Short mmCIF file of C-alpha atoms in Angstrom, two decimals:
data_model
loop_
_atom_site.label_atom_id
_atom_site.label_comp_id
_atom_site.label_asym_id
_atom_site.label_seq_id
_atom_site.Cartn_x
_atom_site.Cartn_y
_atom_site.Cartn_z
CA GLU A 160 12.28 -3.46 16.09
CA VAL A 161 9.56 -2.02 13.87
CA GLN A 162 9.20 -4.09 10.58
CA LEU A 163 6.85 -3.55 7.65
CA GLN A 164 6.87 -6.17 5.09
CA ALA A 165 5.13 -5.69 1.78
CA SER A 166 4.36 -8.69 -0.39
CA GLY A 167 2.33 -10.03 -3.30
CA GLY A 168 3.76 -8.31 -6.26
CA GLY A 169 4.47 -9.99 -9.54
CA LEU A 170 4.26 -9.92 -13.17
CA VAL A 171 0.75 -9.56 -14.62
CA GLN A 172 -0.83 -8.62 -18.02
CA ARG A 173 -2.67 -5.45 -18.65
CA GLY A 174 -6.18 -5.80 -17.11
CA GLY A 175 -5.04 -8.27 -14.54
CA PHE A 176 -5.03 -8.15 -10.81
CA LEU A 177 -2.88 -8.53 -7.74
CA ARG A 178 -3.40 -8.35 -3.98
CA LEU A 179 -0.74 -6.72 -1.95
CA SER A 180 -0.21 -7.46 1.73
CA CYS A 181 1.70 -5.29 4.41
CA VAL A 182 2.40 -7.14 7.59
CA ALA A 183 3.49 -4.95 10.52
CA SER A 184 5.38 -5.95 13.68
CA GLY A 185 7.02 -4.24 16.48
CA LEU A 186 4.41 -1.53 16.76
CA MET A 187 0.90 -1.08 18.22
CA PHE A 188 -0.87 -1.57 14.88
CA ASP A 189 -4.18 0.12 15.82
CA ASP A 190 -2.37 3.39 16.68
CA TYR A 191 -1.07 4.01 13.07
CA ASP A 192 -2.32 5.27 9.90
CA ILE A 193 -1.14 2.92 6.97
CA GLY A 194 -0.22 4.19 3.60
CA TRP A 195 0.75 2.52 0.23
CA PHE A 196 3.27 4.28 -1.93
CA ARG A 197 4.90 3.42 -5.22
CA GLN A 198 8.17 4.49 -7.03
CA VAL A 199 9.47 4.13 -10.49
CA PRO A 200 13.25 4.64 -11.00
CA GLY A 201 13.86 8.22 -12.08
CA LYS A 202 10.41 9.45 -10.82
CA GLU A 203 9.14 10.80 -7.49
CA ARG A 204 7.47 8.51 -4.98
CA GLU A 205 3.67 8.59 -5.37
CA GLY A 206 1.11 8.05 -2.78
CA VAL A 207 -1.49 5.42 -3.75
CA SER A 208 -3.77 4.83 -0.91
CA TRP A 209 -4.25 5.37 2.83
CA ILE A 210 -6.29 4.02 5.68
CA SER A 211 -6.69 5.77 9.03
CA SER A 212 -5.69 4.19 12.35
CA SER A 213 -9.41 3.94 13.22
CA ARG A 214 -9.67 2.05 9.77
CA ASP A 215 -12.98 3.96 9.04
CA ARG A 216 -11.40 6.43 6.57
CA LYS A 217 -9.72 5.73 3.29
CA ASP A 218 -8.36 7.64 0.34
CA TYR A 219 -6.92 7.04 -3.09
CA ALA A 220 -4.88 8.72 -5.71
CA GLU A 221 -6.97 9.70 -8.60
CA THR A 222 -4.96 7.50 -10.83
CA VAL A 223 -6.12 4.34 -8.99
CA LYS A 224 -9.46 5.32 -7.70
CA GLY A 225 -12.08 2.82 -8.66
CA ARG A 226 -9.54 0.08 -9.39
CA PHE A 227 -7.66 -0.29 -6.01
CA THR A 228 -9.26 -0.97 -2.69
CA ILE A 229 -7.38 -0.70 0.75
CA SER A 230 -8.60 -2.87 3.62
CA SER A 231 -7.20 -4.10 6.91
CA ASP A 232 -7.23 -7.08 9.28
CA ASN A 233 -6.03 -5.62 12.60
CA ALA A 234 -5.93 -8.97 14.42
CA LYS A 235 -3.34 -10.09 11.87
CA LYS A 236 -1.67 -6.61 11.82
CA THR A 237 -2.11 -6.58 8.10
CA VAL A 238 -3.21 -3.99 5.41
CA PHE A 239 -4.14 -5.20 2.04
CA LEU A 240 -4.25 -3.32 -1.34
CA GLN A 241 -6.44 -5.08 -3.93
CA MET A 242 -5.38 -3.88 -7.36
CA ASN A 243 -7.73 -4.60 -10.17
CA ASP A 244 -7.67 -3.64 -13.93
CA LEU A 245 -3.98 -3.12 -13.72
CA GLU A 246 -2.39 -0.79 -16.30
CA PRO A 247 1.31 -0.58 -17.47
CA GLU A 248 1.40 2.76 -15.58
CA ASP A 249 0.86 0.90 -12.36
CA THR A 250 4.39 -0.75 -12.81
CA ALA A 251 6.45 0.27 -9.82
CA VAL A 252 7.95 -0.79 -6.50
CA TYR A 253 5.13 -0.68 -3.92
CA TYR A 254 5.83 0.17 -0.25
CA CYS A 255 3.71 0.48 2.78
CA ASN A 256 4.42 2.88 5.64
CA ALA A 257 2.95 3.37 9.15
CA ILE A 258 2.29 6.86 10.35
CA ARG A 259 1.55 8.02 13.93
CA TYR A 260 1.72 11.85 14.47
CA GLY A 261 5.33 12.69 13.35
CA MET A 262 6.53 9.16 13.48
CA ASP A 263 6.90 7.45 10.09
CA TYR A 264 8.10 3.87 9.38
CA TRP A 265 8.89 2.37 6.04
CA GLY A 266 9.33 -1.26 4.93
CA LYS A 267 10.91 -2.95 1.98
CA GLY A 268 8.80 -2.78 -1.21
CA THR A 269 7.47 -5.36 -3.55
CA GLN A 270 7.68 -5.21 -7.35
CA VAL A 271 4.68 -4.94 -9.51
CA THR A 272 5.07 -5.24 -13.23
CA VAL A 273 2.20 -4.90 -15.63
CA SER A 274 2.90 -5.86 -19.30
CA SER A 275 0.95 -4.33 -22.17
#
């Protein structure tokens, strides 16, 4: 069974930081692109960051560029999202997903709340 578990969320003040982790199991981790998404109730899901299966290409939404950093530890089948200079607008449930061609797996999210 494929499992993706996001963790590391919490409550922080504006300007604070968090490090999210996405641990994968049940798949060949090195074959998959990994993405981070976030969603607020009543709003559409937003892509936040992405890292290629080769782990040599990365991308970020304009809203987080310069503040968030995606990285990976393939030996631990884990992708991280370092979030700095957090803003109230970053408040959302954060999800990670694994993508390989047309295959797409999602895990349960972790709540990030940024107070003003």
